[in-house]
Coordinates of C-alpha atoms in Angstrom, one line a residue:
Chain A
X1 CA 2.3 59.1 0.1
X2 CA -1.1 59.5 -2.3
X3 CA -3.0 56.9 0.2
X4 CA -2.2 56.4 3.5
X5 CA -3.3 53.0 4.8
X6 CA -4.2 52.3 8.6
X7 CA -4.1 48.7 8.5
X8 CA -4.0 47.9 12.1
X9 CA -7.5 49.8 12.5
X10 CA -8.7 48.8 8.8
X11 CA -8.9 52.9 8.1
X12 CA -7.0 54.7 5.3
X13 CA -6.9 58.3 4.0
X14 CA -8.1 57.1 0.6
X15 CA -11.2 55.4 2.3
X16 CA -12.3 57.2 4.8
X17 CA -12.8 61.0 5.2
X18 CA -11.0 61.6 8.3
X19 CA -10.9 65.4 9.4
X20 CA -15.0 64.3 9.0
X21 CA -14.8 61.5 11.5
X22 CA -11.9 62.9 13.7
X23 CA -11.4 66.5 13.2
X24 CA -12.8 67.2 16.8
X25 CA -11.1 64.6 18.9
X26 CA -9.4 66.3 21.8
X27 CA -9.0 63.6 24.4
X28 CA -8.3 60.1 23.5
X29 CA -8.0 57.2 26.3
X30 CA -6.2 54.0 25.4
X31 CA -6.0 50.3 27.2
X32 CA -5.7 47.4 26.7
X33 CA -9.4 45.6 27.2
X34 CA -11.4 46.2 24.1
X35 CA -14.6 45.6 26.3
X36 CA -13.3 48.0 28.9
X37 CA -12.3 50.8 26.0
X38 CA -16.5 50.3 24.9
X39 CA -17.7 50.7 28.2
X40 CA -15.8 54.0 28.6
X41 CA -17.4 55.3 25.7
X42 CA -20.6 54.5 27.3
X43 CA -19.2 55.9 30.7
X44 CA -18.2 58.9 29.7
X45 CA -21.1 59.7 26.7
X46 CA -23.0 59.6 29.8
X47 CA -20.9 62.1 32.1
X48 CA -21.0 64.4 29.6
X49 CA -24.5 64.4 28.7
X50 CA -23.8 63.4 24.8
X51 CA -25.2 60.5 24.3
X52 CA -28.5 58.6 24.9
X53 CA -29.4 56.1 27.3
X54 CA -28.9 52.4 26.4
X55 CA -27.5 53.6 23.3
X56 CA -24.7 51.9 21.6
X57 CA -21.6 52.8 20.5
X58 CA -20.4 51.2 17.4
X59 CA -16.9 49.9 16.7
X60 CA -14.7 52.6 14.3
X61 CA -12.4 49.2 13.6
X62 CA -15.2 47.0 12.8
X63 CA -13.2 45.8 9.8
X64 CA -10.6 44.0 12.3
X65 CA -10.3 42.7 15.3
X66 CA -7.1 43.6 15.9
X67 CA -7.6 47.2 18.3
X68 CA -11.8 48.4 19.1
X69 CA -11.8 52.3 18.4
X70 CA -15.1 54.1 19.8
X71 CA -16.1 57.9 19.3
X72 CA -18.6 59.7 20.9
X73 CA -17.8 64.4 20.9
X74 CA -14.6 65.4 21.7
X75 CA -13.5 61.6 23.1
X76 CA -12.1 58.9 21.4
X77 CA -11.3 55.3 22.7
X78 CA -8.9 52.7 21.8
X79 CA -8.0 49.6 22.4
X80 CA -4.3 48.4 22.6
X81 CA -4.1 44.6 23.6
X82 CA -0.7 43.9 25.8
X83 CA 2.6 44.8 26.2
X84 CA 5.0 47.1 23.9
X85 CA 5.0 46.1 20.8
X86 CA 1.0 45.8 20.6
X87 CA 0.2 49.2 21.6
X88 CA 3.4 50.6 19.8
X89 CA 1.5 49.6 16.1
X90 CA -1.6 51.6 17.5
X91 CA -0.2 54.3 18.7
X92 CA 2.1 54.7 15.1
X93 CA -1.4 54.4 13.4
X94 CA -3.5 56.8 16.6
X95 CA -1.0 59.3 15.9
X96 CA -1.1 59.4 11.6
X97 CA -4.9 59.5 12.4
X98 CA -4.8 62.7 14.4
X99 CA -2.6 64.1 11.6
X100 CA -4.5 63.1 9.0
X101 CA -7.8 64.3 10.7
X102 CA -5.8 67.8 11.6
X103 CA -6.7 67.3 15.0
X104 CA -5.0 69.8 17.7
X105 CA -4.5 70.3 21.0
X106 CA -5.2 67.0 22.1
X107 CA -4.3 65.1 25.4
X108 CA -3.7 61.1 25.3
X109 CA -4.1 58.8 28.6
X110 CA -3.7 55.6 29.1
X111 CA -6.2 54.0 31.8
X112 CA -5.1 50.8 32.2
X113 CA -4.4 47.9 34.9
X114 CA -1.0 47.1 36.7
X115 CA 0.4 45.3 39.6
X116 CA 1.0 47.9 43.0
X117 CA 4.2 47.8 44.5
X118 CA 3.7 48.4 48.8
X119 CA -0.1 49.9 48.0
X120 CA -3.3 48.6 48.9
X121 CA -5.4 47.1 45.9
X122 CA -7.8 49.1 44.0
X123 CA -5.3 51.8 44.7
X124 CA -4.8 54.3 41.2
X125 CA -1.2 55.5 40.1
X126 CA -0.1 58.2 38.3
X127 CA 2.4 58.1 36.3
X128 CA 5.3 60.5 37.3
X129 CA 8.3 58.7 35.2
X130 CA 8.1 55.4 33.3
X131 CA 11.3 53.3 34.5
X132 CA 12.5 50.2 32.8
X133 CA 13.2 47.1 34.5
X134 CA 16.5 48.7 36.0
X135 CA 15.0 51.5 36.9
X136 CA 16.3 53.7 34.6
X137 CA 13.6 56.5 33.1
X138 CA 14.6 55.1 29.6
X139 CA 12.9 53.3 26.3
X140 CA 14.9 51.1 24.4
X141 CA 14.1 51.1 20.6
X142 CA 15.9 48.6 18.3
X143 CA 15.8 50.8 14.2
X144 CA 17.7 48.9 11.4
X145 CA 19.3 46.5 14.2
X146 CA 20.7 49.5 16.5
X147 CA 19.2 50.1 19.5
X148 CA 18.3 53.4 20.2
X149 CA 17.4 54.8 24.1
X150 CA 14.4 57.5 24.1
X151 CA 12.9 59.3 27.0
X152 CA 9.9 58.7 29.0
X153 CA 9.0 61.7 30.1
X154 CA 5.4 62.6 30.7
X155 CA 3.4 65.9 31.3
X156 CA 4.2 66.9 35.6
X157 CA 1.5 69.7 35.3
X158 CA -0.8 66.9 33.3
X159 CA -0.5 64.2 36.8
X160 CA -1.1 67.2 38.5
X161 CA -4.2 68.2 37.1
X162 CA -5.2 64.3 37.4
X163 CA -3.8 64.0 40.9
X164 CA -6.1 66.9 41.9
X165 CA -9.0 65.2 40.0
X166 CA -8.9 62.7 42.4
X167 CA -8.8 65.0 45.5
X168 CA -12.3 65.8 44.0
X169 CA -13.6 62.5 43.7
X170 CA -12.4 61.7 46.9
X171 CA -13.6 57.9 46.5
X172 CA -10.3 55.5 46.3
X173 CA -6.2 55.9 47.5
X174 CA -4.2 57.8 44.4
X175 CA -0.4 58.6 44.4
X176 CA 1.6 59.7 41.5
X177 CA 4.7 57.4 41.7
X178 CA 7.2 55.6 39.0
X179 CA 5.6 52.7 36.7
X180 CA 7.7 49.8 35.9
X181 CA 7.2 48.9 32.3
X182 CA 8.2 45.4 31.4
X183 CA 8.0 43.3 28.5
X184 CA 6.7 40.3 29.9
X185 CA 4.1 39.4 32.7
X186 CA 5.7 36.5 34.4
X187 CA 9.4 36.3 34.4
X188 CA 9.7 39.9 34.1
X189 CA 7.8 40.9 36.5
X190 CA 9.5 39.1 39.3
X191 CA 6.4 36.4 38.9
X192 CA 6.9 32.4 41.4
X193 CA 3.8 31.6 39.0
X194 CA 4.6 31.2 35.5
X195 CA 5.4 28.2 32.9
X196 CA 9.3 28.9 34.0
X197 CA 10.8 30.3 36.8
X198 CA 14.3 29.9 38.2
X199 CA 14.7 32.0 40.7
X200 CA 13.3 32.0 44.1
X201 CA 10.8 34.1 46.1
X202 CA 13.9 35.6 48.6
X203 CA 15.3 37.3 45.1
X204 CA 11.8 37.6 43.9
X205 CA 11.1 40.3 46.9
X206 CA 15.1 41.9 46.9
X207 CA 13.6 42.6 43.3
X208 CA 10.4 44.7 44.1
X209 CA 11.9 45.9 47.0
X210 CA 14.6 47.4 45.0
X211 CA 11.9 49.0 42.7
X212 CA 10.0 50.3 45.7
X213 CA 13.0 52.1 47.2
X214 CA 13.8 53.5 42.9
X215 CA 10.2 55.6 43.7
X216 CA 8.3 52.4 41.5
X217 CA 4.5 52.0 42.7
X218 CA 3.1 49.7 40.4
X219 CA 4.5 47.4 37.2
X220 CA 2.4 47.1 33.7
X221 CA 3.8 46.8 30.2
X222 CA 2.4 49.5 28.3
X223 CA 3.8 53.0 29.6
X224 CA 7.2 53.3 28.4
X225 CA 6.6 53.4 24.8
X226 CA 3.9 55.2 25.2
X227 CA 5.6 58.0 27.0
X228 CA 8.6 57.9 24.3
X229 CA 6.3 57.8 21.0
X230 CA 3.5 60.9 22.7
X231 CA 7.3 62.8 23.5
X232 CA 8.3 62.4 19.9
X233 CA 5.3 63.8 18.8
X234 CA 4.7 67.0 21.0
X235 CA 1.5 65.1 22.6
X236 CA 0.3 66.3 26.2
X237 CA 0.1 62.5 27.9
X238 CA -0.6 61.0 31.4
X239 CA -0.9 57.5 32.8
X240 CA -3.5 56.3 35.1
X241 CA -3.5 52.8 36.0
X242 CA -5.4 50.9 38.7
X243 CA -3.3 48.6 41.2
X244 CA -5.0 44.7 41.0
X245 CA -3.0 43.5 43.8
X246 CA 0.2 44.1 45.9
X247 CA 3.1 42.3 44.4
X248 CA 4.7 42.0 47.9
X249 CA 2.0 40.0 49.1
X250 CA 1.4 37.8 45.9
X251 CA 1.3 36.9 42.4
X252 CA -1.8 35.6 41.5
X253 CA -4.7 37.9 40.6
X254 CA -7.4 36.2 42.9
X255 CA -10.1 39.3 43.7
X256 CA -13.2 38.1 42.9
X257 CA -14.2 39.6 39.2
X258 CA -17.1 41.7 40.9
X259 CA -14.1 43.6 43.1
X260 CA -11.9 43.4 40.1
X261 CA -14.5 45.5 37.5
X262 CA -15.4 48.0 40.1
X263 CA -11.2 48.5 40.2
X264 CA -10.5 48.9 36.7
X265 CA -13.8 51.3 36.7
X266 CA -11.7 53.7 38.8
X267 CA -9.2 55.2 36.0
X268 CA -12.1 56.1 34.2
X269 CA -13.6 57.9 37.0
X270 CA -10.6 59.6 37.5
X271 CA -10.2 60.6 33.6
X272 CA -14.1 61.2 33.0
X273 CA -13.6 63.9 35.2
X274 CA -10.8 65.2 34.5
X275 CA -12.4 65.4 30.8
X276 CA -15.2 67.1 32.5
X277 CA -13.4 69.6 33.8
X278 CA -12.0 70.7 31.1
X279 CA -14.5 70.6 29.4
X280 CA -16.2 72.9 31.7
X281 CA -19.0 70.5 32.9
X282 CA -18.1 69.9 36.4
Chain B
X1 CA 0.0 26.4 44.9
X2 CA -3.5 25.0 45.7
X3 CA -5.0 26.4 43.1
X4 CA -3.7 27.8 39.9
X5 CA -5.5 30.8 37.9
X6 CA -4.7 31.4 34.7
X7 CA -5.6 35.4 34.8
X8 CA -5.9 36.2 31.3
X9 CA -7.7 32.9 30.3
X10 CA -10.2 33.3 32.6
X11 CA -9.4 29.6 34.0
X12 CA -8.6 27.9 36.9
X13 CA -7.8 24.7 38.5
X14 CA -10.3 25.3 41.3
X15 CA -13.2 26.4 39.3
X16 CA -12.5 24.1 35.8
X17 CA -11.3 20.0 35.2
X18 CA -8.2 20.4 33.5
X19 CA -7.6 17.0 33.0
X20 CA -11.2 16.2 31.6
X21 CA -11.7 19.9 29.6
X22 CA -7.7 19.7 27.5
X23 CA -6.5 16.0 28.6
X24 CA -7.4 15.0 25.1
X25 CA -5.4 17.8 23.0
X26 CA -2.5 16.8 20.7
X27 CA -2.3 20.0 19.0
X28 CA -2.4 23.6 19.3
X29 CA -2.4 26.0 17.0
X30 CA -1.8 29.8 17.9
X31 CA -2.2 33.2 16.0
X32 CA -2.5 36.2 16.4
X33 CA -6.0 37.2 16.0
X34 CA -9.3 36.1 17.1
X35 CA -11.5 35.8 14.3
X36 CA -8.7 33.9 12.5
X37 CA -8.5 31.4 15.6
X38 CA -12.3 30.6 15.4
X39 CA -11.8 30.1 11.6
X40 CA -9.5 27.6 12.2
X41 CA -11.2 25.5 14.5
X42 CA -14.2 25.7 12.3
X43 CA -12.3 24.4 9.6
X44 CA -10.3 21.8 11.1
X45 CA -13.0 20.5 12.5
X46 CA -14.7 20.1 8.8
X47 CA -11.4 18.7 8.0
X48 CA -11.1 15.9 10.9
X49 CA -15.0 14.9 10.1
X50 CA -15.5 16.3 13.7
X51 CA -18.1 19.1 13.7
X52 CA -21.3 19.2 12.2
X53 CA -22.1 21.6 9.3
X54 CA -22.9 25.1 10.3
X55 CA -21.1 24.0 14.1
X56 CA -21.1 26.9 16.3
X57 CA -17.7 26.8 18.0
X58 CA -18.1 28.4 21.8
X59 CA -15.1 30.8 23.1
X60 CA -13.7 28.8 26.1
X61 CA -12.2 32.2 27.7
X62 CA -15.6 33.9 27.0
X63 CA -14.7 35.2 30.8
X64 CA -12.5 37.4 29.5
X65 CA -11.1 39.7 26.2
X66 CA -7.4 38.9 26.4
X67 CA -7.4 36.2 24.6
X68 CA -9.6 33.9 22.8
X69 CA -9.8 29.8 22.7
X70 CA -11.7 26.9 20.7
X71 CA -11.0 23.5 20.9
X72 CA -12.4 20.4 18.2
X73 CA -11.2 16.7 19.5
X74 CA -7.4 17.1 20.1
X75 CA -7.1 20.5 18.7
X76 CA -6.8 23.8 20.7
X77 CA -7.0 27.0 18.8
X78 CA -5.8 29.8 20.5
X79 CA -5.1 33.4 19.6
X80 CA -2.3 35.6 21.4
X81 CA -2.8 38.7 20.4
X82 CA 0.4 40.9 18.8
X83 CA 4.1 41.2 20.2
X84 CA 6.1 39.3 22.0
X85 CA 4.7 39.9 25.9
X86 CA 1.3 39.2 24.8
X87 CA 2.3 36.1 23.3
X88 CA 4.8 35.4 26.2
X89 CA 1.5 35.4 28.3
X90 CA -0.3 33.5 26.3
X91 CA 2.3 30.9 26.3
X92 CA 3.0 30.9 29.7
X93 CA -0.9 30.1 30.4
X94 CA -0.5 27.4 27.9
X95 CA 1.9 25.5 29.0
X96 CA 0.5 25.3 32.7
X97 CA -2.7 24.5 31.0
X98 CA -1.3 21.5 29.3
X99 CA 0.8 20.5 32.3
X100 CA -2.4 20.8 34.5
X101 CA -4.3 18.6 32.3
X102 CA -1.7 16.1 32.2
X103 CA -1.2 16.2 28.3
X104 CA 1.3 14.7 26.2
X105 CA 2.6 14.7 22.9
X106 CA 1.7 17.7 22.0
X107 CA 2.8 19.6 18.8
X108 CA 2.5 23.5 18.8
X109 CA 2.6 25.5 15.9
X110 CA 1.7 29.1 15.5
X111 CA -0.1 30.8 12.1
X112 CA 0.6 34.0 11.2
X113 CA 1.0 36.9 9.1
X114 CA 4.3 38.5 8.2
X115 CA 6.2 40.7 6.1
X116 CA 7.9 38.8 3.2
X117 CA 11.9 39.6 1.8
X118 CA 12.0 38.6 -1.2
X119 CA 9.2 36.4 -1.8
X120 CA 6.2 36.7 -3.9
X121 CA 3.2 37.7 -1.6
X122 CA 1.3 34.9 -0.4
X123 CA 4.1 32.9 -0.3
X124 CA 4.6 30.7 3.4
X125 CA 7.8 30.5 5.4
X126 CA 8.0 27.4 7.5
X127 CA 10.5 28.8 10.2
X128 CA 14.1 27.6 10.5
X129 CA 15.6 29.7 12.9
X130 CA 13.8 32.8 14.5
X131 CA 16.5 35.8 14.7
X132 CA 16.7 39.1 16.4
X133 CA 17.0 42.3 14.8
X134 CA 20.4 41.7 14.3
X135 CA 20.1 38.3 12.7
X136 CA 21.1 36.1 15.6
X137 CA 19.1 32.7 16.8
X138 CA 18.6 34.4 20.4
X139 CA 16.1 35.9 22.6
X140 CA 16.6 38.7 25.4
X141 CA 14.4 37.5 28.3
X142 CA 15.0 40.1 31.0
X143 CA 15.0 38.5 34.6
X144 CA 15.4 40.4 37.9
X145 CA 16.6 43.0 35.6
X146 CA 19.1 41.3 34.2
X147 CA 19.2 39.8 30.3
X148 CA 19.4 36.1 30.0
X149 CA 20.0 34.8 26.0
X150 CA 17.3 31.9 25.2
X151 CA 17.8 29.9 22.2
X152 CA 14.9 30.0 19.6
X153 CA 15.9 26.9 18.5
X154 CA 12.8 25.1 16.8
X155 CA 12.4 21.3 15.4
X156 CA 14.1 20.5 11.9
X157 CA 12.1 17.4 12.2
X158 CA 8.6 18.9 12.0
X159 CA 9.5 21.5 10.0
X160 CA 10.8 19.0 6.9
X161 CA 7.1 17.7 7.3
X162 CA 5.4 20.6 7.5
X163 CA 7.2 21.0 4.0
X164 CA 6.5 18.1 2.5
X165 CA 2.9 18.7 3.4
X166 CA 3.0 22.0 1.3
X167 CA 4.4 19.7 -1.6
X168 CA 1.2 17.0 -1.0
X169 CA -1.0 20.4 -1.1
X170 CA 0.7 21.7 -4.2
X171 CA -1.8 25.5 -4.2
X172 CA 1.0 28.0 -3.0
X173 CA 4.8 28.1 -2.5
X174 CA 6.4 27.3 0.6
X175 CA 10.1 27.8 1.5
X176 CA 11.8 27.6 4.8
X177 CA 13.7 30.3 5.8
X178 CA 14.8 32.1 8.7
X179 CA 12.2 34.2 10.4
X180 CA 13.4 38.1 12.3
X181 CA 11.3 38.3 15.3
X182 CA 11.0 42.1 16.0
X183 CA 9.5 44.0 19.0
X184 CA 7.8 46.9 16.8
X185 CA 6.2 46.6 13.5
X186 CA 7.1 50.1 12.2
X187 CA 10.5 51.4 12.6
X188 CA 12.2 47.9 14.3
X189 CA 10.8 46.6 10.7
X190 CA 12.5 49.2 8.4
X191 CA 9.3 50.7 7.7
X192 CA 8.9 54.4 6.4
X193 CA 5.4 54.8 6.5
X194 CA 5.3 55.0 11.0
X195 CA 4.3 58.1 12.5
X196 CA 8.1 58.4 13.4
X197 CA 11.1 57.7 10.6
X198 CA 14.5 58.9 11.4
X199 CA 16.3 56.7 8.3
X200 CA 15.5 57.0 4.4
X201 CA 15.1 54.6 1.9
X202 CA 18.4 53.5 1.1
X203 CA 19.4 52.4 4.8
X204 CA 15.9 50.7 4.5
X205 CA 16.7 48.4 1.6
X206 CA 20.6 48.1 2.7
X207 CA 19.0 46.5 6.2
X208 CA 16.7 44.7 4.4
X209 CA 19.2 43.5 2.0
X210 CA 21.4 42.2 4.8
X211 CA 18.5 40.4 6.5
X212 CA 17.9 38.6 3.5
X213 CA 21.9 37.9 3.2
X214 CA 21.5 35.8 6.5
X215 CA 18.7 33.9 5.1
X216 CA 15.7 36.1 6.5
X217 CA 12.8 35.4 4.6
X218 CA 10.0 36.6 6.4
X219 CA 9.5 39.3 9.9
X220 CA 6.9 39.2 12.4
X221 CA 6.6 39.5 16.1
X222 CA 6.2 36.7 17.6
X223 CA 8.8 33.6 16.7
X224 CA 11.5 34.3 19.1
X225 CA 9.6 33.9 22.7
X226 CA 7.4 31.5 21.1
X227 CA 10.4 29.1 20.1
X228 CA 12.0 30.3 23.5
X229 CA 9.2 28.9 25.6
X230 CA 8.5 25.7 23.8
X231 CA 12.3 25.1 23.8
X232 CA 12.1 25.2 27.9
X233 CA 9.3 23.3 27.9
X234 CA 10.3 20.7 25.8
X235 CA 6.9 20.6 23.6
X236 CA 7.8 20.3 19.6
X237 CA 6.7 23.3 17.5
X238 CA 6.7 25.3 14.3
X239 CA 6.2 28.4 13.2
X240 CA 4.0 28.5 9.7
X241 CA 3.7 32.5 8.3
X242 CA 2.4 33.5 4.9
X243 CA 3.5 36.7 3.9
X244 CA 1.2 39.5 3.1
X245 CA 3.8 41.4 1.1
X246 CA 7.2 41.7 -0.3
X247 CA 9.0 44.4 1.7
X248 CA 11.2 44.8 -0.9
X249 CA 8.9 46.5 -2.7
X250 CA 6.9 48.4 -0.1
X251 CA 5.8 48.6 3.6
X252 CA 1.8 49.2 3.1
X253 CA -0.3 46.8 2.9
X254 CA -2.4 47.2 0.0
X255 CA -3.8 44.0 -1.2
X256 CA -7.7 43.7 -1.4
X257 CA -9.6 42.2 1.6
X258 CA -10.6 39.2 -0.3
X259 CA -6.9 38.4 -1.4
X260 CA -5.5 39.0 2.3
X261 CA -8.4 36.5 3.5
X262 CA -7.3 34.2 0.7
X263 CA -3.3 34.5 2.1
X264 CA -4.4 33.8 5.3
X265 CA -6.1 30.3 4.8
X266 CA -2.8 29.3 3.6
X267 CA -0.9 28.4 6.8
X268 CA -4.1 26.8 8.0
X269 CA -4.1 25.1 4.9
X270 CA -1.1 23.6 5.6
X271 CA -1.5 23.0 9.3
X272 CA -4.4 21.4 8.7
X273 CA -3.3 18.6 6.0
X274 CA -0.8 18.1 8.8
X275 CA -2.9 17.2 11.3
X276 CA -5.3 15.0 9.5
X277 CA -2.0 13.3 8.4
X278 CA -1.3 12.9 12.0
X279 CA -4.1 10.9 12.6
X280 CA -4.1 9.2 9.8
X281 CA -6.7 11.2 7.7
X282 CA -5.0 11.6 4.7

């Protein structure tokens, strides 16, 4: 291809001079909230003593409003919206980018939110495997109308090193368990709250108990994909999610949005250290 | 439930008056992004004689980023973000929305953007049927873990007079067609240009080729949950997509700005000649 068009991101090779912009990216962090992917930029320009304070970070995807991209060193942030497919087109485009750029040696994490399975709220999880809803370690992709079944395997030494992390921080409850990835919030997740629902809580709790007992610790709808597409391309990548709830004791998110942002602030804790540390800066 | 919160609106029966906030709405429109959603309530209000020139149109889930929502007299605009489970959320908020505030009568149609076979670009397809990837009227909803087939059935009715609007318009063409509904927008669509490509050209055009054989005319993501849902629900829709280019010929898309922004006024075009025809406005 002579150009190479990013539309997703409104970025393209013929544009945009990307081993300039890019060339030194070494961690990137994805999830879903665009305001939350901004305020890790700010987070973590901070932590690492690049950037200056009250300064502002402005959005690499300004042309769209379809994923926010931020930049500040070695660090890049993205936005992904929800569920598979939405964070499937960024990733296709993330990962052209960090060609195009010649970037190397560079670690992707998602930090994003979930539903815990049997753990306190505000609890973080690690990914160890990224199960579908049967439990199985598995991604289903459908190419030219044939479904195709990928791995989910992610980085063990990777939740290691982020496991330990959190030792260090030594400020909320972290496991590494299984994630559940689903492709729908309500229904698939075993939800009593949704639009429809025709099943009844007795099956509802034989569901997530099944899922506990399969080594699953918290359900989101991002991870699976993920997993498979970093796999495919030799990417070192991790999962670090924050529990909103426990899905044994409810369905509706109903933490007051003061507890709820000091929650989702605690992946990026976790990962702005981690970046530290690697960095040599703690 | 006492009350109900809709998470990813920001909303809820025990902090907002369902009834006297949406009692009044008779249409929704949905899309994907945003700015696009705003753009439409700005001009549909213009339209109905509703809005004052210049009419600032406030975000009624300002509380949150998921998603975003205007509303002018007895149209909501709403966007849902890409994929099928972000829409599926979307939807499922909707619908308890509506049902809380004790609407009726209400018409939903979504506006997107898609992928054209065999159509000049900037032509609209009114959906007929939304498919799967392998050209059947279903969708997968997976339930406990197990797969339940949905119809995607939508209404023949609505869509005749979406098309006979099109005619009244007489600016762009308009067919209706069958619409895939895929869960990836780079290899589930036959694209070469993703990060990963395991196929080559000629399997691309063959399964191209085939879609259009069972009367395909446009892809995007969204069609099959969103006819799924209103189909349970029992609330009339259509799904209205211009297409930004003829996959036939290519998978980038590679039209100017100005000419995309052009493209996508066409479906709200449309939609909105409908509505004012609704009430009586034409």
């Amino acid at each position: 291809m002579k150009d190479d068009i990013l539309y997703h991101f409104a970025l393209g090779t013929g544009t945009h001079d990307f081993p300039a912009l890019f060339g030194d990216v070494k961690f990137v962090c994805v999830g879903g909230s665009p305001s939350r992917m901004k305020a890790f930029i700010t987070y973590i320009a901070e932590e690492l003593g690049l950037g200056s304070v009250g300064a502002d970070y402005p959005n690499i995807c300004a042309g769209t409003d379809r994923y926010a991209m931020y930049k500040v060193g070695p660090v890049l942030s993205v936005s992904h919206g929800m569920g598979i497919p939405s964070i499937a087109i960024m990733l296709h485009e993330l990962i052209k980018l960090l060609y195009h750029s010649k970037c190397s040696n560079v670690t992707i994490i998602r930090i994003g939110t979930s539903g815990g399975i049997g753990l306190e709220p505000g609890s973080v999880v690690i990914t160890s495997q990224s199960v579908d809803a049967t439990f199985k370690p598995q991604f289903e992709q459908v190419i030219l109308g044939k479904t195709v079944i990928r791995s989910t395997n992610l980085d063990d030494q990777l939740a290691k090193e982020l496991m330990q992390c959190s030792k260090e921080i030594n400020e909320f409850n972290t496991v590494i368990g299984n994630t559940m990835c689903t492709l729908d919030f309500y229904e698939g997740q075993a939800r009593l709250d949704g639009a429809i629902c025709l099943y009844v809580e007795e099956e509802k709790l034989q569901y997530l108990k099944a899922a506990y007992d399969a080594g699953v610790r918290n359900i989101e709808m991002e991870s699976s994909v993920f997993a498979a597409l970093c796999n495919l391309s030799g990417v070192r990548a991790a999962v670090v999610c924050v529990t909103l709830l426990n899905r044994l004791e409810g369905d509706q998110i109903s933490s007051s949005h003061d507890v709820l942002v000091e929650y989702q602030q605690r992946p990026q804790k976790l990962v702005g250290h981690f970046i530290k540390k690697c960095l040599g800066k703690v």
